[in-house]
XYZ file of C-alpha atoms in Angstrom:
266
model
C 0.000 0.000 0.000
C 1.419 3.383 -0.980
C 1.858 6.115 1.602
C 0.482 8.591 -0.899
C -2.745 7.509 0.795
C -1.390 7.162 4.329
C 1.802 9.016 5.266
C 4.113 8.143 8.119
C 7.891 8.122 8.681
C 8.491 9.013 5.008
C 7.665 5.439 4.049
C 6.607 4.719 0.486
C 5.320 1.176 0.909
C 3.350 -0.468 3.694
C 3.204 -4.242 4.059
C 0.685 -5.992 6.298
C 1.571 -9.608 7.003
C 0.887 -12.644 9.183
C 3.480 -13.347 11.882
C 3.677 -16.792 13.521
C 4.872 -17.597 17.027
C 6.037 -20.965 18.372
C 2.846 -21.358 20.385
C 0.664 -24.191 19.103
C -3.112 -23.842 18.901
C -5.282 -26.820 19.760
C -8.056 -27.459 17.236
C -9.782 -30.829 17.397
C -9.663 -32.479 13.986
C -12.092 -35.196 15.071
C -15.118 -32.913 14.993
C -14.136 -31.479 11.595
C -13.121 -34.632 9.778
C -9.935 -33.046 8.387
C -6.759 -31.412 9.637
C -6.559 -27.679 10.190
C -3.206 -26.117 9.294
C -1.665 -22.710 8.779
C -2.232 -21.537 5.172
C 1.261 -22.206 3.803
C 1.507 -25.622 5.487
C -1.438 -27.302 3.780
C 0.818 -29.903 2.177
C 2.242 -30.808 5.599
C 1.168 -33.973 7.388
C 1.699 -32.598 10.888
C -1.583 -30.730 11.106
C -0.054 -28.193 13.473
C -1.492 -24.702 13.796
C 0.716 -21.968 15.224
C -0.749 -18.873 16.847
C -0.475 -15.938 14.463
C -1.048 -12.180 14.659
C -1.009 -9.290 12.154
C 2.142 -7.250 11.666
C 3.237 -4.168 9.721
C 6.468 -3.347 7.911
C 7.373 -0.234 5.908
C 9.880 0.448 3.146
C 11.164 3.329 1.049
C 12.246 1.265 -1.955
C 10.110 -1.900 -1.776
C 13.213 -4.061 -1.165
C 14.422 -3.206 2.325
C 11.808 -3.444 5.054
C 11.587 -2.411 8.687
C 9.058 -3.804 11.155
C 6.815 -1.337 12.946
C 6.040 -2.132 16.569
C 2.321 -2.417 17.191
C 0.363 -1.991 20.423
C 0.543 -5.678 21.369
C 3.429 -6.622 23.693
C 4.850 -8.885 20.957
C 4.962 -6.029 18.453
C 1.859 -7.204 16.591
C -0.830 -4.694 15.646
C -3.465 -6.334 17.875
C -4.162 -9.527 19.787
C -6.506 -12.463 19.318
C -9.928 -12.243 20.937
C -10.746 -13.247 24.483
C -11.705 -16.824 25.324
C -15.020 -17.583 23.680
C -14.619 -14.922 20.971
C -14.745 -16.061 17.358
C -11.093 -15.076 16.780
C -9.595 -16.328 20.042
C -7.197 -18.817 18.394
C -5.288 -16.815 15.793
C -5.424 -13.870 13.362
C -4.390 -14.740 9.808
C -4.089 -13.308 6.282
C -4.661 -9.577 6.980
C -5.513 -7.505 3.923
C -5.946 -3.753 4.196
C -8.147 -1.643 1.919
C -8.026 2.163 1.784
C -11.621 3.409 1.880
C -11.020 7.143 2.357
C -9.072 9.656 4.391
C -8.777 8.330 7.929
C -10.592 5.111 7.067
C -8.549 1.954 6.532
C -10.147 -1.475 6.739
C -8.448 -4.755 7.512
C -10.006 -8.079 6.586
C -8.669 -11.261 8.168
C -9.725 -14.787 9.119
C -9.668 -17.077 12.127
C -11.291 -20.313 13.259
C -14.520 -19.885 15.208
C -14.333 -22.703 17.761
C -17.861 -22.097 19.037
C -19.412 -22.713 15.626
C -16.734 -25.004 14.233
C -16.145 -22.954 11.064
C -13.525 -20.678 9.556
C -14.756 -17.081 9.625
C -13.777 -13.678 8.277
C -13.754 -10.520 10.366
C -12.537 -6.971 10.038
C -10.907 -4.120 11.907
C -10.813 -0.392 11.228
C -8.091 2.245 11.619
C -7.516 5.958 11.106
C -3.733 5.783 10.695
C -3.019 2.170 9.694
C -1.308 1.401 13.014
C -3.956 1.489 15.729
C -6.877 -0.802 14.984
C -10.370 -1.385 16.383
C -12.043 -4.716 15.700
C -15.546 -4.625 14.226
C -16.271 -8.336 14.602
C -17.101 -11.229 12.326
C -18.586 -10.482 8.902
C -18.753 -13.954 7.296
C -18.982 -17.503 8.602
C -19.962 -20.859 7.144
C -22.374 -21.251 4.243
C -25.557 -23.346 4.088
C -25.349 -27.114 4.578
C -24.069 -28.836 1.464
C -22.519 -25.703 -0.022
C -18.874 -25.386 -1.072
C -18.173 -23.218 2.006
C -20.209 -25.132 4.585
C -17.258 -25.143 6.999
C -16.402 -21.512 6.505
C -14.534 -18.796 4.660
C -10.881 -17.777 4.896
C -8.092 -15.864 3.118
C -10.273 -12.905 2.062
C -9.207 -10.483 -0.667
C -11.344 -7.343 -0.987
C -11.362 -4.793 -3.820
C -13.541 -1.805 -4.603
C -15.356 -2.099 -7.925
C -14.301 0.870 -10.056
C -17.612 1.006 -11.897
C -20.409 0.673 -9.360
C -18.184 1.482 -6.325
C -19.357 -1.496 -4.283
C -16.969 -3.944 -2.613
C -16.143 -7.412 -3.920
C -14.542 -10.121 -1.779
C -12.892 -13.227 -3.172
C -12.388 -15.842 -0.480
C -11.369 -19.448 0.076
C -14.376 -21.592 0.893
C -13.981 -24.752 2.992
C -16.294 -27.636 2.176
C -17.586 -30.332 4.528
C -14.774 -32.629 3.354
C -12.132 -29.961 3.946
C -11.575 -29.278 0.257
C -11.117 -25.686 -0.829
C -12.620 -23.637 -3.647
C -13.037 -19.942 -4.325
C -16.221 -17.949 -3.743
C -17.313 -14.334 -4.078
C -19.283 -11.993 -1.846
C -20.389 -8.376 -2.281
C -21.108 -5.420 -0.027
C -22.296 -1.881 -0.683
C -20.198 -0.318 2.085
C -17.569 -2.994 2.734
C -18.588 -3.326 6.379
C -21.044 -5.907 7.739
C -23.560 -6.182 4.913
C -21.773 -8.924 2.954
C -23.786 -11.362 0.838
C -22.566 -14.340 -1.143
C -22.866 -13.888 -4.897
C -23.955 -17.497 -5.456
C -24.265 -20.787 -3.583
C -21.712 -22.248 -6.000
C -17.987 -21.528 -6.088
C -16.758 -19.313 -8.925
C -13.665 -21.519 -9.246
C -13.508 -25.209 -8.282
C -10.830 -27.900 -8.179
C -9.432 -29.053 -11.507
C -11.430 -31.982 -12.896
C -8.324 -33.840 -14.106
C -7.099 -36.124 -11.323
C -3.455 -35.391 -12.173
C -4.028 -31.655 -12.586
C -1.583 -29.384 -10.801
C -4.474 -27.827 -8.829
C -6.618 -30.960 -8.453
C -6.184 -31.239 -4.665
C -6.779 -27.682 -3.532
C -7.171 -24.078 -4.592
C -7.248 -20.931 -2.484
C -5.528 -17.681 -1.428
C -7.321 -15.657 -4.119
C -6.145 -12.263 -5.380
C -8.793 -10.429 -7.407
C -7.789 -7.679 -9.870
C -10.071 -5.444 -11.938
C -8.199 -4.617 -15.154
C -7.686 -1.039 -16.350
C -8.172 0.222 -19.895
C -10.683 -0.784 -22.518
C -10.742 -4.454 -21.537
C -13.781 -5.155 -19.352
C -12.216 -8.000 -17.419
C -11.302 -9.323 -13.980
C -8.353 -11.563 -13.221
C -8.233 -14.028 -10.354
C -4.804 -15.191 -9.214
C -4.802 -18.153 -6.848
C -2.725 -20.921 -5.246
C -3.178 -24.477 -6.438
C -2.138 -27.761 -4.797
C -1.461 -30.931 -6.802
C -1.190 -34.655 -6.081
C 2.326 -34.465 -4.686
C 1.439 -31.562 -2.392
C 3.422 -29.110 -4.498
C 1.953 -25.624 -4.838
C 1.830 -23.235 -7.757
C 0.218 -19.941 -8.788
C -2.340 -19.784 -11.582
C -4.699 -17.239 -13.101
C -8.357 -17.362 -14.106
C -10.132 -14.760 -16.253
C -13.716 -13.513 -15.956
C -16.299 -13.728 -18.702
C -16.151 -10.002 -19.461
C -17.604 -7.972 -16.594
C -19.425 -11.018 -15.192
C -17.390 -11.840 -12.086
C -19.545 -14.869 -11.306
C -17.923 -16.788 -14.180
C -14.190 -17.484 -14.372
C -12.224 -19.738 -16.707
C -8.676 -20.948 -16.179
C -6.164 -19.070 -18.291
C -4.662 -21.222 -21.043
C -1.585 -19.094 -21.703
C -0.609 -16.717 -24.486
C -1.713 -17.601 -27.990
C 1.041 -17.173 -30.613
């Protein structure tokens, strides 16, 4: 995020990230039917979840970064919720959107132990450093849907045309498999609604496909210029557990339909 929008310490770039401690979080896999892991460890067989919190780093050139100490005693921007809160286990995958002067919004996910689902919440800030939580904004979908066991890894953008907010997120099915869904909101606060009951991007149908075992961590981009198109970058997991990055393209301005990119045509 550029400090042309938020200025502090002469920094040009701001980077919000997930920081992991050595403290393990206990999530019972028996009640879920699958292992819960930190996002980048989905190919691991350990099933361990480490407590994580949001952090901030700034840079003048985009190459050399300095951590900024937050209000939490560990240096994080804020802490997990109290016992019984929906985000009491960890805070993961923070993404910050600039709404207007003095209004920054952070979207993140955690695991809601009380309801047994991954959930997305948000926090708000005037300066990008001190944050106030606003609570949970999305939980699990209806029974039988692709996101029955919750939503995670949100990525929010503001639609340049109708000015509403669009969220791409990783949906978790009853079997633990991941796919990508979309939700919309007029104000980007608590009025989020799922676009459809179906995922906009599902696992590859080919058993040996490089993304046949899992997809997630979406990054949604509305293209500039004359091309009326959205691009969806995402992480895929194959049979061997190896990960890669792929792109899907919308059917024009219809962001409910995406097709996997086939590469450049010569």
